Amino acid sequence: MDVTTLLVIFSAVIAATVVIAFVSRRAKAADAVESIQQVAEVSGAVVEPEIANEPVVLAEPELSRMQRLRSRLSGSNNALGRGLFAVFSRDRLDDEVWQDLRDTLIMADVGVESAFEIVQAVQEIARARAISDPADLQGVVRGVLIDAINPGLDRSLAVERSGDVPAVVLVVGVNGTGKNTTTGKLARLLASEDHDVLLGAADTFRAAAAEQLVTWGERAGVPVVRGAEGADPASVAFEAVSAGVDNDVDVVIVDTAGRLHTKTGLMDELSKIQRVIEKKAPVTEVLLVIDATTGQNGLVQAKTFADAVPLTGIALTKLDGSAKGGIIIAVQRELGVPVKLVGLGEGPDDLAPFEVVTFVDELLTP
Ligand code: GDP
Ligand code: GDP
Ligand code: MG
């Protein structure tokens, strides 16, 4: 046999394996949808979509995802990178340098207190190392920013089954921040990592929200449990988690409505959703979605949610737009939980696990 023949045989074997894996996955998904539909019909909830005959589009692998997203990250954070570059390019290390460094950080949404602390930490290191050329500050600033974002925080998502029940992710946040979109992208990401995912459309306030989630379900090849418009969101969440339990899925992701009617109303609604879900399975992850372009204002609103439910992580969206990357430092400081996911566009694969060093290096790129 010559090399070409071997190659042809080899490719054929690979192709067959991929097809078998794909078909068995599809068959599994189709089975799940059918039995979930039976469960849900009893209670009047609706399960969509009928994915059995829809092609399942696999999401992009994580590595190429990060690489593709890097350019957008640096694009959005040029202002900070350029500002810092100007500071590092000065002739002498004098008070003006420290002032400019502080102002640059504040303008990048880092927050006033954090900016002061960061500058102080940089000053101490610069003194200890007898740095006199502002250019030598670059590495110091990089290290201090990495420390400020804290690479030691656990940023993994609790999305594994435990005992006999699925993990449950509750997605909360102000309307328009990107909850619906982030729920859909996350479903796609987890499904591509071979998780059995089920979505719950508990944002019953807006009819379009459930429709959008059904579309995301189709894109991810995962079933969606939805209720009628105006249905009690807690009951839809309950149906979704029940269907997830009965069908042995790995993770149920529940999208919620985020109208800040009154703070008490919001707290009541979210704590009721959580309480009702936990009749079936513990909520393992409460993700707060924050729109990075809203800066410090968005942070004030987001804090209301932190008071309403015990947060475990943050999804920071729209970092591809006019957002200033420094907001990540302010968000973590104010809310006391790590940023776990970043949204970098409107496309189905524009969601990435947050990675501190990559992020800081992009921040520092002019
Ligand atoms: P919700 O009201 O919180 O559920 O927000 P949606 O998920 O409906 O999103 C509101 C808008 O923000 C939509 O137009 C989304 O496409 C957009 N969006 C969400 N995430 C991102 C992101 O990471 N980048 C950009 N550029 N747009 C986003
Ligand atoms: P408005 O009178 O037009 O301002 O509307 P309301 O704020 O009174 O809302 C109309 C209905 O929707 C009321 O029954 C509210 O309880 C309900 N509602 C308001 N915000 C939310 C929300 O975020 N989620 C859910 N599920 N219901 C909401
Ligand atoms: Mg929504």
Short mmCIF file of C-alpha atoms and ligand atoms in Angstrom, two decimals:
data_model
loop_
_atom_site.label_atom_id
_atom_site.label_comp_id
_atom_site.label_asym_id
_atom_site.label_seq_id
_atom_site.Cartn_x
_atom_site.Cartn_y
_atom_site.Cartn_z
CA MET A 1 0.00 0.00 0.00
CA ASP A 2 1.35 3.43 -0.84
CA VAL A 3 1.07 6.52 1.31
CA THR A 4 -1.92 7.92 -0.60
CA THR A 5 -3.97 4.75 -0.06
CA LEU A 6 -3.13 4.80 3.64
CA LEU A 7 -4.18 8.42 3.87
CA VAL A 8 -7.48 7.72 2.12
CA ILE A 9 -8.24 4.83 4.51
CA PHE A 10 -7.23 6.93 7.49
CA SER A 11 -9.49 9.85 6.44
CA ALA A 12 -12.40 7.47 5.82
CA VAL A 13 -12.06 6.02 9.33
CA ILE A 14 -11.94 9.49 10.88
CA ALA A 15 -14.97 10.65 8.88
CA ALA A 16 -16.95 7.56 9.90
CA THR A 17 -16.12 8.12 13.57
CA VAL A 18 -17.26 11.74 13.39
CA VAL A 19 -20.53 10.74 11.70
CA ILE A 20 -21.21 8.03 14.30
CA ALA A 21 -20.53 10.42 17.17
CA PHE A 22 -22.75 13.04 15.58
CA VAL A 23 -25.61 10.62 14.89
CA SER A 24 -25.54 9.14 18.39
CA ARG A 25 -25.53 12.62 19.88
CA ARG A 26 -28.50 13.59 17.73
CA ALA A 27 -30.35 10.44 18.67
CA LYS A 28 -29.72 11.12 22.36
CA ALA A 29 -30.93 14.73 22.01
CA ALA A 30 -34.03 13.60 20.12
CA ASP A 31 -34.88 11.04 22.82
CA ALA A 32 -34.48 13.66 25.51
CA VAL A 33 -36.75 16.13 23.73
CA GLU A 34 -39.44 13.50 23.24
CA SER A 35 -39.55 12.45 26.86
CA ILE A 36 -39.24 16.02 28.13
CA GLN A 37 -42.21 16.92 25.94
CA GLN A 38 -44.23 14.17 27.58
CA VAL A 39 -43.27 15.44 31.05
CA ALA A 40 -44.06 19.04 30.26
CA GLU A 41 -47.35 18.47 28.45
CA VAL A 42 -48.83 17.07 31.64
CA SER A 43 -48.33 20.40 33.39
CA GLY A 44 -49.22 22.60 30.43
CA ALA A 45 -45.70 23.93 29.84
CA VAL A 46 -44.43 23.88 26.27
CA VAL A 47 -41.17 22.35 25.16
CA GLU A 48 -39.48 23.58 22.04
CA PRO A 49 -37.96 23.09 19.63
CA GLU A 50 -38.46 19.82 17.80
CA ILE A 51 -34.79 19.46 17.20
CA ALA A 52 -34.81 15.86 16.00
CA ASN A 53 -34.59 16.85 12.34
CA GLU A 54 -32.59 20.02 12.77
CA PRO A 55 -28.87 19.92 12.14
CA VAL A 56 -26.93 20.47 15.33
CA VAL A 57 -24.23 23.05 14.69
CA LEU A 58 -21.27 22.40 16.91
CA ALA A 59 -19.79 25.42 18.62
CA GLU A 60 -16.28 26.59 17.99
CA PRO A 61 -13.63 25.03 20.26
CA GLU A 62 -12.39 27.13 23.14
CA LEU A 63 -8.85 27.75 21.88
CA SER A 64 -9.79 29.26 18.53
CA ARG A 65 -12.60 31.11 20.30
CA MET A 66 -10.14 32.92 22.56
CA GLN A 67 -7.81 33.69 19.65
CA ARG A 68 -10.60 35.12 17.53
CA LEU A 69 -11.92 37.19 20.42
CA ARG A 70 -8.54 38.70 21.26
CA SER A 71 -8.64 41.18 18.41
CA ARG A 72 -12.02 42.47 19.56
CA LEU A 73 -10.87 42.77 23.11
CA SER A 74 -7.88 44.90 22.17
CA GLY A 75 -10.05 46.92 19.78
CA SER A 76 -12.44 47.87 22.56
CA ASN A 77 -9.74 48.71 25.03
CA ASN A 78 -7.51 50.85 22.87
CA ALA A 79 -8.23 53.95 24.93
CA LEU A 80 -6.69 52.52 28.09
CA GLY A 81 -3.79 50.97 26.18
CA ARG A 82 -3.06 54.26 24.44
CA GLY A 83 -3.39 56.25 27.65
CA LEU A 84 -0.97 53.98 29.48
CA PHE A 85 1.42 54.00 26.54
CA ALA A 86 1.50 57.81 26.73
CA VAL A 87 2.31 57.59 30.45
CA PHE A 88 5.12 55.05 29.89
CA SER A 89 6.57 57.27 27.13
CA ARG A 90 7.27 60.26 29.36
CA ASP A 91 10.83 61.46 29.98
CA ARG A 92 10.92 61.59 33.76
CA LEU A 93 9.24 59.75 36.59
CA ASP A 94 7.64 62.68 38.43
CA ASP A 95 4.33 63.41 40.16
CA GLU A 96 2.68 64.12 36.84
CA VAL A 97 3.28 60.52 35.80
CA TRP A 98 1.45 59.24 38.86
CA GLN A 99 -1.37 61.71 38.32
CA ASP A 100 -1.74 60.70 34.65
CA LEU A 101 -1.62 57.01 35.54
CA ARG A 102 -4.41 57.51 38.07
CA ASP A 103 -6.54 59.59 35.66
CA THR A 104 -6.07 57.08 32.85
CA LEU A 105 -7.27 54.25 35.09
CA ILE A 106 -10.27 56.24 36.31
CA MET A 107 -11.26 57.11 32.75
CA ALA A 108 -11.10 53.41 31.92
CA ASP A 109 -13.84 52.70 34.50
CA VAL A 110 -11.52 51.04 37.02
CA GLY A 111 -13.19 53.04 39.80
CA VAL A 112 -11.67 55.77 41.93
CA GLU A 113 -10.71 53.68 44.95
CA SER A 114 -9.18 50.91 42.84
CA ALA A 115 -7.27 53.47 40.77
CA PHE A 116 -5.72 54.97 43.91
CA GLU A 117 -4.81 51.54 45.24
CA ILE A 118 -3.30 50.43 41.96
CA VAL A 119 -1.17 53.58 41.68
CA GLN A 120 -0.03 53.18 45.27
CA ALA A 121 1.00 49.56 44.66
CA VAL A 122 2.89 50.59 41.51
CA GLN A 123 4.62 53.42 43.41
CA GLU A 124 5.77 51.08 46.17
CA ILE A 125 7.25 48.59 43.72
CA ALA A 126 8.86 51.39 41.68
CA ARG A 127 10.49 52.76 44.83
CA ALA A 128 11.73 49.37 45.98
CA ARG A 129 13.26 48.71 42.56
CA ALA A 130 14.56 52.29 42.21
CA ILE A 131 12.82 52.69 38.87
CA SER A 132 13.46 56.11 37.31
CA ASP A 133 12.36 55.58 33.70
CA PRO A 134 8.57 55.54 33.19
CA ALA A 135 9.09 52.92 30.46
CA ASP A 136 10.11 50.48 33.18
CA LEU A 137 6.70 50.90 34.80
CA GLN A 138 4.97 48.88 32.11
CA GLY A 139 5.84 45.50 33.57
CA VAL A 140 4.99 46.72 37.07
CA VAL A 141 1.57 48.00 35.99
CA ARG A 142 0.93 44.70 34.22
CA GLY A 143 1.67 42.74 37.39
CA VAL A 144 -0.39 45.02 39.62
CA LEU A 145 -3.40 44.88 37.24
CA ILE A 146 -3.19 41.09 37.14
CA ASP A 147 -3.11 41.02 40.96
CA ALA A 148 -6.05 43.44 41.13
CA ILE A 149 -8.18 41.13 38.97
CA ASN A 150 -6.90 38.18 41.00
CA PRO A 151 -5.97 35.11 38.96
CA GLY A 152 -6.45 33.01 42.12
CA LEU A 153 -10.27 33.29 42.06
CA ASP A 154 -12.18 30.18 41.03
CA ARG A 155 -13.80 31.06 37.72
CA SER A 156 -15.10 27.62 36.86
CA LEU A 157 -18.84 27.24 36.33
CA ALA A 158 -20.78 24.80 38.52
CA VAL A 159 -22.41 22.96 35.64
CA GLU A 160 -21.90 19.30 36.55
CA ARG A 161 -24.60 16.93 37.79
CA SER A 162 -24.33 16.19 41.45
CA GLY A 163 -26.01 13.28 43.16
CA ASP A 164 -29.11 12.52 41.16
CA VAL A 165 -29.86 16.03 39.96
CA PRO A 166 -28.65 18.42 37.29
CA ALA A 167 -26.72 21.60 38.00
CA VAL A 168 -28.94 24.68 37.80
CA VAL A 169 -27.69 28.01 36.50
CA LEU A 170 -29.87 31.06 37.18
CA VAL A 171 -29.18 34.00 34.87
CA VAL A 172 -30.16 37.38 36.33
CA GLY A 173 -29.62 41.04 35.53
CA VAL A 174 -31.09 44.31 34.29
CA ASN A 175 -33.08 44.15 31.04
CA GLY A 176 -31.06 44.68 27.90
CA THR A 177 -27.76 43.65 29.46
CA GLY A 178 -27.70 40.43 27.42
CA LYS A 179 -29.21 37.73 29.67
CA ASN A 180 -31.14 36.05 26.89
CA THR A 181 -28.19 36.12 24.51
CA THR A 182 -25.73 34.96 27.16
CA THR A 183 -28.04 32.08 28.15
CA GLY A 184 -28.14 30.97 24.52
CA LYS A 185 -24.40 31.29 23.95
CA LEU A 186 -23.67 29.45 27.18
CA ALA A 187 -25.99 26.61 26.13
CA ARG A 188 -24.05 26.33 22.90
CA LEU A 189 -20.70 26.40 24.66
CA LEU A 190 -21.69 23.71 27.18
CA ALA A 191 -23.40 21.55 24.54
CA SER A 192 -20.20 21.64 22.50
CA GLU A 193 -18.39 20.33 25.58
CA ASP A 194 -20.78 17.36 25.61
CA HIS A 195 -23.06 18.58 28.37
CA ASP A 196 -26.74 17.70 28.12
CA VAL A 197 -28.30 21.13 28.47
CA LEU A 198 -31.91 22.24 28.94
CA LEU A 199 -33.07 25.85 28.86
CA GLY A 200 -35.86 27.39 30.94
CA ALA A 201 -37.48 30.57 29.59
CA ALA A 202 -38.56 32.16 32.86
CA ASP A 203 -38.52 35.66 31.41
CA THR A 204 -42.28 35.56 30.87
CA PHE A 205 -42.58 39.31 31.01
CA ARG A 206 -41.72 39.76 27.34
CA ALA A 207 -43.21 37.25 24.86
CA ALA A 208 -40.26 37.80 22.52
CA ALA A 209 -37.86 36.63 25.23
CA ALA A 210 -39.16 33.05 25.07
CA GLU A 211 -39.17 33.15 21.26
CA GLN A 212 -35.54 34.31 21.27
CA LEU A 213 -34.58 31.55 23.67
CA VAL A 214 -36.27 28.94 21.47
CA THR A 215 -34.16 30.20 18.58
CA TRP A 216 -31.05 29.86 20.74
CA GLY A 217 -32.18 26.34 21.66
CA GLU A 218 -32.25 25.50 17.96
CA ARG A 219 -28.78 26.94 17.46
CA ALA A 220 -27.41 24.91 20.35
CA GLY A 221 -29.47 21.80 19.65
CA VAL A 222 -30.96 21.80 23.16
CA PRO A 223 -34.61 21.70 24.34
CA VAL A 224 -36.32 24.76 25.81
CA VAL A 225 -39.10 24.72 28.40
CA ARG A 226 -41.28 27.81 28.17
CA GLY A 227 -44.55 29.03 29.65
CA ALA A 228 -47.29 31.24 28.30
CA GLU A 229 -46.69 35.01 28.22
CA GLY A 230 -47.31 36.42 31.68
CA ALA A 231 -47.06 33.02 33.35
CA ASP A 232 -45.53 32.92 36.81
CA PRO A 233 -41.76 32.85 36.14
CA ALA A 234 -41.21 30.64 39.18
CA SER A 235 -43.58 28.01 37.80
CA VAL A 236 -41.77 27.96 34.45
CA ALA A 237 -38.44 27.63 36.24
CA PHE A 238 -39.89 24.78 38.26
CA GLU A 239 -41.14 22.98 35.13
CA ALA A 240 -37.77 23.39 33.45
CA VAL A 241 -35.82 22.00 36.39
CA SER A 242 -38.35 19.17 36.86
CA ALA A 243 -37.93 18.21 33.20
CA GLY A 244 -34.15 18.39 33.68
CA VAL A 245 -34.30 16.10 36.71
CA ASP A 246 -36.63 13.58 35.07
CA ASN A 247 -34.48 13.39 31.97
CA ASP A 248 -31.08 13.23 33.62
CA VAL A 249 -29.70 16.32 31.88
CA ASP A 250 -26.40 17.73 33.16
CA VAL A 251 -27.41 21.35 33.49
CA VAL A 252 -30.54 23.49 33.35
CA ILE A 253 -29.99 27.16 32.51
CA VAL A 254 -32.85 29.47 33.53
CA ASP A 255 -33.24 32.90 31.90
CA THR A 256 -35.15 35.43 34.03
CA ALA A 257 -36.78 38.82 33.51
CA GLY A 258 -34.91 41.80 34.85
CA ARG A 259 -37.37 44.61 35.21
CA LEU A 260 -36.41 46.78 38.12
CA HIS A 261 -39.97 47.62 39.08
CA THR A 262 -39.18 48.02 42.74
CA LYS A 263 -36.31 46.55 44.66
CA THR A 264 -38.65 44.57 46.91
CA GLY A 265 -40.55 43.25 43.88
CA LEU A 266 -37.34 42.09 42.28
CA MET A 267 -36.06 40.46 45.45
CA ASP A 268 -39.40 38.70 45.98
CA GLU A 269 -39.50 37.42 42.42
CA LEU A 270 -35.93 36.15 42.34
CA SER A 271 -36.00 34.57 45.77
CA LYS A 272 -39.30 32.89 44.90
CA ILE A 273 -37.78 31.48 41.68
CA GLN A 274 -34.82 30.15 43.63
CA ARG A 275 -36.99 28.71 46.42
CA VAL A 276 -39.31 26.95 43.97
CA ILE A 277 -36.43 25.53 41.89
CA GLU A 278 -34.80 24.18 45.04
CA LYS A 279 -37.79 21.94 45.70
CA LYS A 280 -36.23 19.92 42.86
CA ALA A 281 -32.50 20.70 42.76
CA PRO A 282 -30.08 23.20 44.31
CA VAL A 283 -29.22 26.30 42.29
CA THR A 284 -25.49 25.77 41.70
CA GLU A 285 -24.67 29.00 39.89
CA VAL A 286 -26.25 32.46 39.93
CA LEU A 287 -24.77 34.48 37.08
CA LEU A 288 -25.29 38.23 37.04
CA VAL A 289 -25.14 39.66 33.54
CA ILE A 290 -23.67 43.17 33.35
CA ASP A 291 -23.43 45.34 30.24
CA ALA A 292 -19.85 46.64 30.26
CA THR A 293 -20.76 49.70 28.19
CA THR A 294 -22.94 51.08 30.99
CA GLY A 295 -19.87 51.61 33.16
CA GLN A 296 -20.29 52.80 36.73
CA ASN A 297 -24.07 53.42 36.25
CA GLY A 298 -24.66 49.82 35.30
CA LEU A 299 -22.77 48.79 38.38
CA VAL A 300 -25.13 50.66 40.69
CA GLN A 301 -28.14 48.83 39.17
CA ALA A 302 -26.32 45.52 39.26
CA LYS A 303 -25.81 45.88 43.00
CA THR A 304 -29.57 45.60 43.52
CA PHE A 305 -29.36 42.06 42.14
CA ALA A 306 -26.47 41.22 44.41
CA ASP A 307 -28.75 42.12 47.31
CA ALA A 308 -31.62 40.03 45.94
CA VAL A 309 -29.81 36.71 45.26
CA PRO A 310 -26.51 35.15 46.35
CA LEU A 311 -24.35 35.64 43.25
CA THR A 312 -21.64 33.16 42.28
CA GLY A 313 -20.31 34.83 39.16
CA ILE A 314 -20.57 37.60 36.60
CA ALA A 315 -20.97 37.52 32.84
CA LEU A 316 -19.65 40.83 31.52
CA THR A 317 -21.16 41.50 28.09
CA LYS A 318 -20.51 43.89 25.20
CA LEU A 319 -16.78 44.23 25.79
CA ASP A 320 -16.50 44.38 22.00
CA GLY A 321 -18.24 47.74 21.86
CA SER A 322 -17.42 51.06 23.42
CA ALA A 323 -16.82 49.47 26.81
CA LYS A 324 -13.77 50.39 28.82
CA GLY A 325 -12.05 47.27 30.04
CA GLY A 326 -11.22 48.67 33.46
CA ILE A 327 -14.84 48.04 34.48
CA ILE A 328 -13.86 44.45 35.23
CA ILE A 329 -11.85 45.61 38.26
CA ALA A 330 -14.69 47.78 39.57
CA VAL A 331 -17.28 45.05 39.04
CA GLN A 332 -15.37 42.42 40.99
CA ARG A 333 -14.50 44.84 43.76
CA GLU A 334 -18.06 46.12 44.19
CA LEU A 335 -19.80 42.76 43.94
CA GLY A 336 -17.21 40.49 45.50
CA VAL A 337 -17.65 37.70 42.93
CA PRO A 338 -15.44 36.80 39.97
CA VAL A 339 -16.12 37.60 36.33
CA LYS A 340 -16.47 34.13 34.82
CA LEU A 341 -17.61 34.86 31.28
CA VAL A 342 -17.13 37.69 28.81
CA GLY A 343 -19.43 38.58 25.92
CA LEU A 344 -17.55 39.89 22.90
CA GLY A 345 -20.20 40.21 20.22
CA GLU A 346 -23.68 39.26 19.08
CA GLY A 347 -22.67 36.05 17.29
CA PRO A 348 -23.50 32.59 18.69
CA ASP A 349 -19.89 31.87 19.66
CA ASP A 350 -19.04 35.33 21.00
CA LEU A 351 -18.82 34.21 24.62
CA ALA A 352 -15.58 33.15 26.27
CA PRO A 353 -14.43 32.03 29.70
CA PHE A 354 -12.68 34.99 31.31
CA GLU A 355 -8.92 34.67 31.38
CA VAL A 356 -7.03 37.23 33.49
CA VAL A 357 -3.58 37.34 31.87
CA THR A 358 -4.91 37.39 28.29
CA PHE A 359 -7.26 40.17 29.29
CA VAL A 360 -4.62 42.35 30.96
CA ASP A 361 -2.23 41.91 28.04
CA GLU A 362 -4.95 43.13 25.70
CA LEU A 363 -5.68 46.05 28.03
CA LEU A 364 -2.03 47.08 27.78
CA THR A 365 -1.88 46.86 23.99
CA PRO A 366 -2.07 50.42 22.63
P1 GDP B 1 -31.75 40.79 28.03
O1 GDP B 1 -32.89 41.78 27.97
O2 GDP B 1 -30.90 40.99 29.23
O3 GDP B 1 -32.22 39.38 27.91
O4 GDP B 1 -30.80 41.12 26.78
P2 GDP B 1 -30.66 40.42 25.36
O5 GDP B 1 -29.99 39.11 25.49
O6 GDP B 1 -31.99 40.44 24.67
O7 GDP B 1 -29.62 41.41 24.66
C1 GDP B 1 -29.87 42.77 24.43
C2 GDP B 1 -29.05 43.22 23.22
O8 GDP B 1 -27.66 43.16 23.53
C3 GDP B 1 -29.23 42.33 22.00
O9 GDP B 1 -29.29 43.16 20.85
C4 GDP B 1 -27.98 41.48 21.98
O10 GDP B 1 -27.63 41.05 20.69
C5 GDP B 1 -26.95 42.44 22.54
N1 GDP B 1 -25.79 41.76 23.13
C6 GDP B 1 -25.77 40.80 24.10
N2 GDP B 1 -24.50 40.43 24.40
C7 GDP B 1 -23.68 41.18 23.61
C8 GDP B 1 -22.24 41.27 23.45
O11 GDP B 1 -21.44 40.59 24.12
N3 GDP B 1 -21.79 42.17 22.53
C9 GDP B 1 -22.64 42.94 21.79
N4 GDP B 1 -22.10 43.79 20.92
N5 GDP B 1 -23.98 42.88 21.92
C10 GDP B 1 -24.50 42.01 22.81
P1 GDP B 2 -46.95 49.13 33.98
O1 GDP B 2 -48.15 49.35 34.82
O2 GDP B 2 -47.20 49.29 32.50
O3 GDP B 2 -45.74 49.91 34.45
O4 GDP B 2 -46.58 47.61 34.12
P2 GDP B 2 -46.22 46.88 35.48
O5 GDP B 2 -44.84 47.20 35.86
O6 GDP B 2 -47.31 47.09 36.47
O7 GDP B 2 -46.25 45.37 35.04
C1 GDP B 2 -47.43 44.71 34.56
C2 GDP B 2 -47.43 43.32 35.09
O8 GDP B 2 -46.21 42.68 34.83
C3 GDP B 2 -47.65 43.25 36.60
O9 GDP B 2 -48.50 42.16 36.89
C4 GDP B 2 -46.26 42.98 37.14
O10 GDP B 2 -46.30 42.19 38.30
C5 GDP B 2 -45.63 42.20 36.02
N1 GDP B 2 -44.19 42.41 35.98
C6 GDP B 2 -43.51 43.55 36.03
N2 GDP B 2 -42.19 43.34 35.96
C7 GDP B 2 -42.02 42.01 35.86
C8 GDP B 2 -40.91 41.15 35.76
O11 GDP B 2 -39.76 41.55 35.72
N3 GDP B 2 -41.17 39.84 35.68
C9 GDP B 2 -42.44 39.35 35.69
N4 GDP B 2 -42.62 38.05 35.58
N5 GDP B 2 -43.51 40.11 35.80
C10 GDP B 2 -43.32 41.43 35.88
MG MG B 3 -34.46 39.12 28.74
#
